[in-house]
Amino acid sequence: MKRIFSGIQPSGNLQLGNYLGAIRNWARMQKDYECIFCVVDLHAITLPQDPEVMRQATREVAAGVIAGGVDPASCIIFNQSQVPEHAELAWIFNCVARMGWLNRMTQFKEKAGKDRDGAFVGLYTYPVLQAADILAYKATDVPVGEDQKQHIELSRDIAQAFNSMFGVDFFPLPEPRIQAEAARIMSLRDGSKKMSKSDPSEYSRINMTDGPDEIAQKIRRAKTDPHPLPESLEGLEGRPEAANLITIFAALSDRTVESVVTEFAGKGFGDFKGALSELAVSTLGPIGDEMKRLMAAPDEVDAVLRNGVEKARAIAQPIVREAQDIVGFLRP
Ligand code: AQP
């Protein structure tokens, strides 16, 4: 059975993009793959975090993954910092990856903003740690949103460079698995910006724990344009906010964007937003309720994470030990 690895940072409230672009996809893949899902707290600290908030967010992400349909009995769910092999392999990969490769990473440029000299070194080497996350398990497939595609390609480059530097065929070249309809959910306030946990505006995103009133209010206030919905797909060009809301509708209802355009052709945003709210509330409501139940039962979530750490380490340890042997570290 092929093995998949993917992760989510405990860097804020889980949002609709995390669900549609990642968690739902994971839940769908669990029957066909051996699954390893990680709350990537080492990644979260590449930007400043409040320790207590991050501890809580780590449980919240685990709760979101379980509530979103990932079965902890058949998948491994754990938090990254508790498996030291991730950091150990990342250091080796820091000595395989080249500065020029990392200089091309667009996420660093976006997240560091104008103050690159003030960014943490960890933010720069984030994609190297991501390669270690995947390859510590020799995972072959990585389900992610479109924003992470460049990083997975870098993981392939690192795996290939390691193999060729040491003349081995040790690491597989992982493939990104991107869910077409929900690859990139955009902010409700700005159709050119990705929906994000860390966006300062609450109205930019729908959180997985939002109740019906919050969902309806956020959709009502979502930015639109003054025109009715288009008659065809081409009519969405140059209308990022309309395209985003239609994409969300299509993803939530498991339909194509084209069929949603056909259904709402020529209608105003008022009607469309009403239908979208209803759909979002009925789809996300039960997931949010289960998440809240789990967050009120931290022992249950901690038990899942503890069990996951044990299983994850059992896979990663021998792989990373072998990588260390290949590099030439003495084990006295
Ligand atoms: N807007 C999105 N559309 C589709 N997929 C998305 N993902 C995140 N946002 C969207 C996918 O969710 C997974 C976990 O992401 P992450 O938490 O590791 O970091 P991120 O991509 O940087 O997500 P956020 O919410 O934007 O977090 P912050 O604000 O902390 O940076 C990934 O598979 C990602 O593709």
mmCIF file of C-alpha atoms and ligand atoms in Angstrom:
data_model
loop_
_atom_site.group_PDB
_atom_site.id
_atom_site.type_symbol
_atom_site.label_atom_id
_atom_site.label_comp_id
_atom_site.label_asym_id
_atom_site.label_seq_id
_atom_site.Cartn_x
_atom_site.Cartn_y
_atom_site.Cartn_z
ATOM 1 C CA MET A 1 0.000 0.000 0.000
ATOM 2 C CA LYS A 2 1.327 3.462 -0.867
ATOM 3 C CA ARG A 3 2.005 5.810 2.011
ATOM 4 C CA ILE A 4 0.837 9.420 2.260
ATOM 5 C CA PHE A 5 2.051 12.147 4.570
ATOM 6 C CA SER A 6 0.533 15.566 5.078
ATOM 7 C CA GLY A 7 0.394 18.225 7.786
ATOM 8 C CA ILE A 8 -1.346 21.323 9.103
ATOM 9 C CA GLN A 9 0.186 24.043 11.249
ATOM 10 C CA PRO A 10 -1.353 24.865 14.643
ATOM 11 C CA SER A 11 -1.114 28.537 13.765
ATOM 12 C CA GLY A 12 -4.721 29.643 14.313
ATOM 13 C CA ASN A 13 -8.310 28.518 13.766
ATOM 14 C CA LEU A 14 -8.773 25.889 11.098
ATOM 15 C CA GLN A 15 -10.486 27.469 8.113
ATOM 16 C CA LEU A 16 -12.543 26.276 5.161
ATOM 17 C CA GLY A 17 -9.453 26.138 2.886
ATOM 18 C CA ASN A 18 -7.736 23.742 5.299
ATOM 19 C CA TYR A 19 -10.853 21.560 5.241
ATOM 20 C CA LEU A 20 -11.568 21.576 1.491
ATOM 21 C CA GLY A 21 -7.924 21.731 0.359
ATOM 22 C CA ALA A 22 -6.541 19.218 2.851
ATOM 23 C CA ILE A 23 -8.591 17.433 5.543
ATOM 24 C CA ARG A 24 -11.521 16.319 3.368
ATOM 25 C CA ASN A 25 -9.056 15.020 0.829
ATOM 26 C CA TRP A 26 -7.223 13.091 3.546
ATOM 27 C CA ALA A 27 -10.443 11.506 4.750
ATOM 28 C CA ARG A 28 -11.173 10.371 1.196
ATOM 29 C CA MET A 29 -7.721 8.878 0.682
ATOM 30 C CA GLN A 30 -7.579 6.885 3.905
ATOM 31 C CA LYS A 31 -9.122 3.758 2.373
ATOM 32 C CA ASP A 32 -6.511 3.495 -0.351
ATOM 33 C CA TYR A 33 -3.311 4.594 1.408
ATOM 34 C CA GLU A 34 -1.407 4.103 4.609
ATOM 35 C CA CYS A 35 -1.929 7.575 6.107
ATOM 36 C CA ILE A 36 0.269 9.713 8.326
ATOM 37 C CA PHE A 37 -1.156 13.112 9.311
ATOM 38 C CA CYS A 38 0.833 15.547 11.369
ATOM 39 C CA VAL A 39 0.111 18.696 13.363
ATOM 40 C CA VAL A 40 3.251 20.541 12.333
ATOM 41 C CA ASP A 41 4.137 22.576 15.407
ATOM 42 C CA LEU A 42 7.825 22.870 14.370
ATOM 43 C CA HIS A 43 6.592 24.671 11.258
ATOM 44 C CA ALA A 44 4.263 26.915 13.264
ATOM 45 C CA ILE A 45 7.150 28.431 15.251
ATOM 46 C CA THR A 46 8.776 29.739 12.073
ATOM 47 C CA LEU A 47 6.534 32.723 12.852
ATOM 48 C CA PRO A 48 6.082 33.993 16.435
ATOM 49 C CA GLN A 49 3.444 32.009 18.404
ATOM 50 C CA ASP A 50 1.982 32.407 21.871
ATOM 51 C CA PRO A 51 2.966 29.122 23.619
ATOM 52 C CA GLU A 52 -0.370 28.547 25.377
ATOM 53 C CA VAL A 53 -2.385 29.434 22.270
ATOM 54 C CA MET A 54 -0.264 27.075 20.160
ATOM 55 C CA ARG A 55 -0.709 24.206 22.637
ATOM 56 C CA GLN A 56 -4.471 24.686 22.403
ATOM 57 C CA ALA A 57 -4.338 25.061 18.595
ATOM 58 C CA THR A 58 -2.426 21.764 18.376
ATOM 59 C CA ARG A 59 -5.363 19.990 20.025
ATOM 60 C CA GLU A 60 -7.794 21.961 17.866
ATOM 61 C CA VAL A 61 -6.093 20.876 14.645
ATOM 62 C CA ALA A 62 -6.089 17.241 15.778
ATOM 63 C CA ALA A 63 -9.800 17.593 16.656
ATOM 64 C CA GLY A 64 -10.463 19.134 13.224
ATOM 65 C CA VAL A 65 -8.724 16.290 11.430
ATOM 66 C CA ILE A 66 -10.727 13.675 13.352
ATOM 67 C CA ALA A 67 -14.025 15.587 13.049
ATOM 68 C CA GLY A 68 -13.317 16.074 9.336
ATOM 69 C CA GLY A 69 -13.501 12.314 8.841
ATOM 70 C CA VAL A 70 -9.983 10.956 9.399
ATOM 71 C CA ASP A 71 -10.229 7.769 11.451
ATOM 72 C CA PRO A 72 -7.597 7.726 14.224
ATOM 73 C CA ALA A 73 -7.944 3.946 14.465
ATOM 74 C CA SER A 74 -6.582 3.414 10.963
ATOM 75 C CA CYS A 75 -4.490 6.590 10.379
ATOM 76 C CA ILE A 76 -1.550 7.967 12.334
ATOM 77 C CA ILE A 77 -2.276 11.432 13.790
ATOM 78 C CA PHE A 78 0.472 13.061 15.872
ATOM 79 C CA ASN A 79 2.339 16.298 16.531
ATOM 80 C CA GLN A 80 5.659 16.808 14.823
ATOM 81 C CA SER A 81 7.770 18.079 17.743
ATOM 82 C CA GLN A 82 7.315 14.748 19.545
ATOM 83 C CA VAL A 83 9.095 12.780 16.824
ATOM 84 C CA PRO A 84 12.695 14.082 16.899
ATOM 85 C CA GLU A 85 13.558 12.323 13.625
ATOM 86 C CA HIS A 86 11.904 15.180 11.689
ATOM 87 C CA ALA A 87 14.426 17.734 12.994
ATOM 88 C CA GLU A 88 17.329 15.277 12.697
ATOM 89 C CA LEU A 89 16.636 14.541 9.041
ATOM 90 C CA ALA A 90 15.961 18.225 8.340
ATOM 91 C CA TRP A 91 19.517 19.056 9.423
ATOM 92 C CA ILE A 92 20.938 16.509 6.995
ATOM 93 C CA PHE A 93 18.720 17.961 4.247
ATOM 94 C CA ASN A 94 19.938 21.483 5.118
ATOM 95 C CA CYS A 95 23.296 20.119 4.016
ATOM 96 C CA VAL A 96 21.868 18.726 0.762
ATOM 97 C CA ALA A 97 19.543 21.553 -0.398
ATOM 98 C CA ARG A 98 21.129 24.579 -2.064
ATOM 99 C CA MET A 99 20.603 28.258 -1.248
ATOM 100 C CA GLY A 100 19.529 28.884 -4.841
ATOM 101 C CA TRP A 101 16.672 26.373 -4.526
ATOM 102 C CA LEU A 102 15.333 28.020 -1.373
ATOM 103 C CA ASN A 103 15.728 31.497 -2.854
ATOM 104 C CA ARG A 104 13.029 30.568 -5.369
ATOM 105 C CA MET A 105 10.381 29.655 -2.761
ATOM 106 C CA THR A 106 7.468 32.072 -3.092
ATOM 107 C CA GLN A 107 5.935 31.280 0.319
ATOM 108 C CA PHE A 108 9.030 32.616 2.083
ATOM 109 C CA LYS A 109 8.795 35.833 0.097
ATOM 110 C CA GLU A 110 5.088 36.188 0.962
ATOM 111 C CA LYS A 111 5.457 35.356 4.649
ATOM 112 C CA ALA A 112 8.671 37.316 5.267
ATOM 113 C CA GLY A 113 7.231 40.364 3.507
ATOM 114 C CA LYS A 114 9.521 43.362 3.169
ATOM 115 C CA ASP A 115 11.548 42.649 6.330
ATOM 116 C CA ARG A 116 13.533 39.646 5.068
ATOM 117 C CA ASP A 117 16.486 40.371 7.355
ATOM 118 C CA GLY A 118 14.127 40.253 10.333
ATOM 119 C CA ALA A 119 12.570 36.859 9.383
ATOM 120 C CA PHE A 120 13.528 33.760 11.364
ATOM 121 C CA VAL A 121 16.072 31.467 9.687
ATOM 122 C CA GLY A 122 13.508 28.689 10.274
ATOM 123 C CA LEU A 123 11.028 30.424 7.964
ATOM 124 C CA TYR A 124 13.637 30.296 5.211
ATOM 125 C CA THR A 125 14.448 26.622 5.705
ATOM 126 C CA TYR A 126 10.782 25.648 6.289
ATOM 127 C CA PRO A 127 10.558 23.707 2.990
ATOM 128 C CA VAL A 128 13.631 21.664 3.984
ATOM 129 C CA LEU A 129 11.871 20.579 7.174
ATOM 130 C CA GLN A 130 8.836 19.784 5.050
ATOM 131 C CA ALA A 131 10.974 17.489 2.880
ATOM 132 C CA ALA A 132 12.181 15.770 6.063
ATOM 133 C CA ASP A 133 8.580 15.365 7.286
ATOM 134 C CA ILE A 134 7.667 13.496 4.130
ATOM 135 C CA LEU A 135 10.844 11.524 3.572
ATOM 136 C CA ALA A 136 11.311 10.404 7.197
ATOM 137 C CA TYR A 137 8.427 8.060 6.311
ATOM 138 C CA LYS A 138 9.457 7.490 2.665
ATOM 139 C CA ALA A 139 5.968 8.768 1.808
ATOM 140 C CA THR A 140 5.214 8.662 -1.900
ATOM 141 C CA ASP A 141 2.143 10.903 -2.112
ATOM 142 C CA VAL A 142 1.420 14.228 -0.444
ATOM 143 C CA PRO A 143 -2.140 15.594 -0.528
ATOM 144 C CA VAL A 144 -1.890 19.396 -0.306
ATOM 145 C CA GLY A 145 -3.491 22.584 -1.603
ATOM 146 C CA GLU A 146 -2.064 24.346 -4.663
ATOM 147 C CA ASP A 147 -0.016 26.721 -2.420
ATOM 148 C CA GLN A 148 2.227 23.841 -1.311
ATOM 149 C CA LYS A 149 3.029 22.438 -4.774
ATOM 150 C CA GLN A 150 6.354 24.264 -5.031
ATOM 151 C CA HIS A 151 7.484 22.859 -1.676
ATOM 152 C CA ILE A 152 6.666 19.289 -2.686
ATOM 153 C CA GLU A 153 8.655 19.782 -5.873
ATOM 154 C CA LEU A 154 11.565 20.900 -3.706
ATOM 155 C CA SER A 155 11.176 17.708 -1.627
ATOM 156 C CA ARG A 156 11.620 15.740 -4.853
ATOM 157 C CA ASP A 157 14.775 17.725 -5.658
ATOM 158 C CA ILE A 158 16.163 17.085 -2.175
ATOM 159 C CA ALA A 159 15.386 13.343 -2.337
ATOM 160 C CA GLN A 160 17.054 13.114 -5.736
ATOM 161 C CA ALA A 161 20.100 15.143 -4.623
ATOM 162 C CA PHE A 162 20.550 12.973 -1.497
ATOM 163 C CA ASN A 163 20.351 9.800 -3.567
ATOM 164 C CA SER A 164 22.859 11.068 -6.101
ATOM 165 C CA MET A 165 25.279 12.658 -3.558
ATOM 166 C CA PHE A 166 25.605 9.334 -1.748
ATOM 167 C CA GLY A 167 25.127 7.025 -4.741
ATOM 168 C CA VAL A 168 22.036 5.322 -3.290
ATOM 169 C CA ASP A 169 18.441 4.723 -4.270
ATOM 170 C CA PHE A 170 17.129 5.415 -0.779
ATOM 171 C CA PHE A 171 14.457 8.129 -0.809
ATOM 172 C CA PRO A 172 11.423 7.971 -3.136
ATOM 173 C CA LEU A 173 10.445 11.096 -5.093
ATOM 174 C CA PRO A 174 7.137 12.216 -3.544
ATOM 175 C CA GLU A 175 4.216 13.365 -5.705
ATOM 176 C CA PRO A 176 1.863 16.238 -4.782
ATOM 177 C CA ARG A 177 -1.808 15.171 -4.880
ATOM 178 C CA ILE A 178 -3.874 18.284 -5.473
ATOM 179 C CA GLN A 179 -7.677 18.215 -5.295
ATOM 180 C CA ALA A 180 -8.727 20.113 -8.438
ATOM 181 C CA GLU A 181 -11.960 21.861 -7.382
ATOM 182 C CA ALA A 182 -10.735 23.123 -4.005
ATOM 183 C CA ALA A 183 -7.067 23.620 -4.743
ATOM 184 C CA ARG A 184 -7.093 27.259 -3.694
ATOM 185 C CA ILE A 185 -9.903 28.778 -1.635
ATOM 186 C CA MET A 186 -9.506 32.550 -1.536
ATOM 187 C CA SER A 187 -10.202 35.152 1.156
ATOM 188 C CA LEU A 188 -13.823 36.333 1.399
ATOM 189 C CA ARG A 189 -12.544 39.912 1.599
ATOM 190 C CA ASP A 190 -10.039 39.814 -1.273
ATOM 191 C CA GLY A 191 -10.336 37.334 -4.130
ATOM 192 C CA SER A 192 -6.629 37.617 -4.936
ATOM 193 C CA LYS A 193 -5.457 36.433 -1.489
ATOM 194 C CA LYS A 194 -5.578 32.854 -0.210
ATOM 195 C CA MET A 195 -7.960 32.151 2.694
ATOM 196 C CA SER A 196 -5.695 31.776 5.704
ATOM 197 C CA LYS A 197 -5.849 30.964 9.425
ATOM 198 C CA SER A 198 -3.518 33.823 10.197
ATOM 199 C CA ASP A 199 -5.338 36.549 8.227
ATOM 200 C CA PRO A 200 -6.074 39.307 10.775
ATOM 201 C CA SER A 201 -9.623 39.739 9.390
ATOM 202 C CA GLU A 202 -12.151 37.235 10.833
ATOM 203 C CA TYR A 203 -14.416 38.096 7.880
ATOM 204 C CA SER A 204 -11.796 36.828 5.421
ATOM 205 C CA ARG A 205 -12.428 33.192 6.355
ATOM 206 C CA ILE A 206 -14.996 30.664 7.522
ATOM 207 C CA ASN A 207 -13.629 28.753 10.502
ATOM 208 C CA MET A 208 -14.414 25.054 10.813
ATOM 209 C CA THR A 209 -15.978 25.789 14.215
ATOM 210 C CA ASP A 210 -18.160 28.702 13.052
ATOM 211 C CA GLY A 211 -21.846 28.288 13.906
ATOM 212 C CA PRO A 212 -24.740 28.906 11.456
ATOM 213 C CA ASP A 213 -25.062 32.626 12.282
ATOM 214 C CA GLU A 214 -21.345 33.316 11.844
ATOM 215 C CA ILE A 215 -21.237 31.383 8.555
ATOM 216 C CA ALA A 216 -24.288 33.212 7.196
ATOM 217 C CA GLN A 217 -22.970 36.612 8.297
ATOM 218 C CA LYS A 218 -19.527 36.051 6.764
ATOM 219 C CA ILE A 219 -21.044 34.908 3.460
ATOM 220 C CA ARG A 220 -23.454 37.861 3.457
ATOM 221 C CA ARG A 221 -20.522 40.254 3.966
ATOM 222 C CA ALA A 222 -18.253 38.505 1.432
ATOM 223 C CA LYS A 223 -16.939 40.889 -1.195
ATOM 224 C CA THR A 224 -18.635 40.654 -4.597
ATOM 225 C CA ASP A 225 -19.009 42.830 -7.713
ATOM 226 C CA PRO A 226 -22.106 44.634 -9.027
ATOM 227 C CA HIS A 227 -22.864 42.208 -11.921
ATOM 228 C CA PRO A 228 -25.178 39.178 -11.928
ATOM 229 C CA LEU A 229 -23.581 35.733 -12.011
ATOM 230 C CA PRO A 230 -22.254 34.819 -15.469
ATOM 231 C CA GLU A 231 -23.858 32.499 -18.022
ATOM 232 C CA SER A 232 -20.630 30.588 -18.697
ATOM 233 C CA LEU A 233 -17.243 29.741 -17.170
ATOM 234 C CA GLU A 234 -15.499 32.378 -19.320
ATOM 235 C CA GLY A 235 -17.678 35.013 -17.659
ATOM 236 C CA LEU A 236 -15.823 34.400 -14.364
ATOM 237 C CA GLU A 237 -12.585 35.742 -15.813
ATOM 238 C CA GLY A 238 -11.523 38.959 -14.093
ATOM 239 C CA ARG A 239 -14.124 38.373 -11.335
ATOM 240 C CA PRO A 240 -12.033 36.719 -8.582
ATOM 241 C CA GLU A 241 -14.593 37.122 -5.782
ATOM 242 C CA ALA A 242 -17.433 35.619 -7.845
ATOM 243 C CA ALA A 243 -15.126 32.809 -8.989
ATOM 244 C CA ASN A 244 -14.146 32.081 -5.387
ATOM 245 C CA LEU A 245 -17.724 31.868 -4.065
ATOM 246 C CA ILE A 246 -18.720 29.602 -6.941
ATOM 247 C CA THR A 247 -15.652 27.423 -6.332
ATOM 248 C CA ILE A 248 -16.599 27.121 -2.660
ATOM 249 C CA PHE A 249 -20.163 26.140 -3.639
ATOM 250 C CA ALA A 250 -18.843 23.549 -6.105
ATOM 251 C CA ALA A 251 -16.372 22.088 -3.608
ATOM 252 C CA LEU A 252 -18.895 21.898 -0.751
ATOM 253 C CA SER A 253 -21.482 20.203 -2.962
ATOM 254 C CA ASP A 254 -18.942 18.008 -4.774
ATOM 255 C CA ARG A 255 -19.943 19.393 -8.151
ATOM 256 C CA THR A 256 -18.007 20.997 -10.965
ATOM 257 C CA VAL A 257 -17.698 24.782 -11.157
ATOM 258 C CA GLU A 258 -19.352 24.587 -14.565
ATOM 259 C CA SER A 259 -22.512 22.956 -13.221
ATOM 260 C CA VAL A 260 -22.811 25.584 -10.468
ATOM 261 C CA VAL A 261 -22.382 28.376 -13.054
ATOM 262 C CA THR A 262 -25.154 26.811 -15.136
ATOM 263 C CA GLU A 263 -27.514 26.575 -12.141
ATOM 264 C CA PHE A 264 -27.057 30.202 -11.046
ATOM 265 C CA ALA A 265 -26.567 31.820 -14.483
ATOM 266 C CA GLY A 266 -27.913 35.378 -14.536
ATOM 267 C CA LYS A 267 -28.954 35.332 -10.833
ATOM 268 C CA GLY A 268 -27.971 38.062 -8.371
ATOM 269 C CA PHE A 269 -25.511 37.532 -5.499
ATOM 270 C CA GLY A 270 -28.360 37.821 -2.951
ATOM 271 C CA ASP A 271 -29.975 34.552 -4.092
ATOM 272 C CA PHE A 272 -26.650 32.823 -4.592
ATOM 273 C CA LYS A 273 -25.277 33.792 -1.168
ATOM 274 C CA GLY A 274 -28.474 32.492 0.481
ATOM 275 C CA ALA A 275 -28.014 29.093 -1.196
ATOM 276 C CA LEU A 276 -24.301 29.054 -0.372
ATOM 277 C CA SER A 277 -24.966 29.810 3.328
ATOM 278 C CA GLU A 278 -27.476 26.994 3.545
ATOM 279 C CA LEU A 279 -25.053 24.581 1.912
ATOM 280 C CA ALA A 280 -22.102 25.664 4.092
ATOM 281 C CA VAL A 281 -24.126 25.403 7.305
ATOM 282 C CA SER A 282 -25.438 21.937 6.473
ATOM 283 C CA THR A 283 -21.997 20.640 5.420
ATOM 284 C CA LEU A 284 -19.803 22.234 8.074
ATOM 285 C CA GLY A 285 -22.300 22.231 10.975
ATOM 286 C CA PRO A 286 -21.901 18.581 12.036
ATOM 287 C CA ILE A 287 -18.105 18.764 11.623
ATOM 288 C CA GLY A 288 -17.893 21.910 13.771
ATOM 289 C CA ASP A 289 -20.111 20.308 16.438
ATOM 290 C CA GLU A 290 -17.893 17.215 16.621
ATOM 291 C CA MET A 291 -14.786 19.424 16.773
ATOM 292 C CA LYS A 292 -16.251 21.347 19.701
ATOM 293 C CA ARG A 293 -17.087 18.089 21.469
ATOM 294 C CA LEU A 294 -13.506 16.858 21.027
ATOM 295 C CA MET A 295 -12.024 20.169 22.154
ATOM 296 C CA ALA A 296 -14.049 19.835 25.341
ATOM 297 C CA ALA A 297 -12.464 16.364 25.812
ATOM 298 C CA PRO A 298 -8.709 17.113 25.650
ATOM 299 C CA ASP A 299 -7.801 13.720 27.170
ATOM 300 C CA GLU A 300 -9.415 11.971 24.211
ATOM 301 C CA VAL A 301 -7.422 14.095 21.740
ATOM 302 C CA ASP A 302 -4.173 13.696 23.712
ATOM 303 C CA ALA A 303 -4.599 9.918 23.698
ATOM 304 C CA VAL A 304 -4.897 9.940 19.895
ATOM 305 C CA LEU A 305 -1.758 12.107 19.594
ATOM 306 C CA ARG A 306 0.223 9.951 22.061
ATOM 307 C CA ASN A 307 -0.662 6.802 20.191
ATOM 308 C CA GLY A 308 0.216 8.544 16.908
ATOM 309 C CA VAL A 309 3.646 9.610 18.188
ATOM 310 C CA GLU A 310 4.495 6.012 19.063
ATOM 311 C CA LYS A 311 3.414 4.662 15.673
ATOM 312 C CA ALA A 312 5.085 7.500 13.746
ATOM 313 C CA ARG A 313 8.391 7.009 15.571
ATOM 314 C CA ALA A 314 8.321 3.302 14.888
ATOM 315 C CA ILE A 315 8.340 4.093 11.152
ATOM 316 C CA ALA A 316 10.616 7.156 11.103
ATOM 317 C CA GLN A 317 13.362 5.977 13.441
ATOM 318 C CA PRO A 318 14.807 3.148 11.321
ATOM 319 C CA ILE A 319 14.561 5.245 8.126
ATOM 320 C CA VAL A 320 16.392 8.205 9.661
ATOM 321 C CA ARG A 321 18.988 5.928 11.306
ATOM 322 C CA GLU A 322 19.701 4.433 7.888
ATOM 323 C CA ALA A 323 19.978 7.909 6.347
ATOM 324 C CA GLN A 324 22.498 8.808 9.087
ATOM 325 C CA ASP A 325 24.509 5.676 8.274
ATOM 326 C CA ILE A 326 24.513 6.614 4.586
ATOM 327 C CA VAL A 327 25.809 10.105 5.460
ATOM 328 C CA GLY A 328 28.611 8.553 7.557
ATOM 329 C CA PHE A 329 27.660 9.290 11.159
ATOM 330 C CA LEU A 330 29.399 6.906 13.568
ATOM 331 C CA ARG A 331 27.097 5.055 15.963
ATOM 332 C CA PRO A 332 29.574 4.030 18.669
HETATM 333 N N1 AQP B 1 -6.993 28.654 1.131
HETATM 334 C C1 AQP B 1 -6.666 27.389 0.945
HETATM 335 N N2 AQP B 1 -7.166 26.691 -0.091
HETATM 336 C C2 AQP B 1 -6.833 25.363 -0.279
HETATM 337 N N3 AQP B 1 -6.006 24.701 0.550
HETATM 338 C C3 AQP B 1 -5.498 25.366 1.597
HETATM 339 N N4 AQP B 1 -4.657 25.008 2.589
HETATM 340 C C4 AQP B 1 -4.457 26.062 3.424
HETATM 341 N N5 AQP B 1 -5.138 27.121 2.990
HETATM 342 C C5 AQP B 1 -5.790 26.729 1.859
HETATM 343 C C6 AQP B 1 -4.090 23.682 2.723
HETATM 344 O O1 AQP B 1 -4.193 23.301 4.080
HETATM 345 C C7 AQP B 1 -3.061 22.490 4.419
HETATM 346 C C8 AQP B 1 -2.466 22.963 5.702
HETATM 347 O O2 AQP B 1 -1.915 24.242 5.564
HETATM 348 P P1 AQP B 1 -0.941 24.789 6.696
HETATM 349 O O3 AQP B 1 -1.668 24.959 7.942
HETATM 350 O O4 AQP B 1 0.265 23.955 6.781
HETATM 351 O O5 AQP B 1 -0.413 26.136 6.184
HETATM 352 P P2 AQP B 1 -0.940 27.105 5.138
HETATM 353 O O6 AQP B 1 -1.044 26.490 3.800
HETATM 354 O O7 AQP B 1 -0.042 28.288 5.229
HETATM 355 O O8 AQP B 1 -2.413 27.383 5.711
HETATM 356 P P3 AQP B 1 -2.957 28.683 6.321
HETATM 357 O O9 AQP B 1 -4.333 28.424 6.810
HETATM 358 O O10 AQP B 1 -2.766 29.793 5.356
HETATM 359 O O11 AQP B 1 -2.037 28.877 7.594
HETATM 360 P P4 AQP B 1 -1.173 30.141 8.008
HETATM 361 O O12 AQP B 1 -2.153 31.283 8.033
HETATM 362 O O13 AQP B 1 -0.636 29.807 9.337
HETATM 363 O O14 AQP B 1 -0.126 30.318 6.965
HETATM 364 C C9 AQP B 1 -2.095 22.546 3.249
HETATM 365 O O15 AQP B 1 -2.244 21.359 2.494
HETATM 366 C C10 AQP B 1 -2.586 23.709 2.451
HETATM 367 O O16 AQP B 1 -2.317 23.572 1.078
#
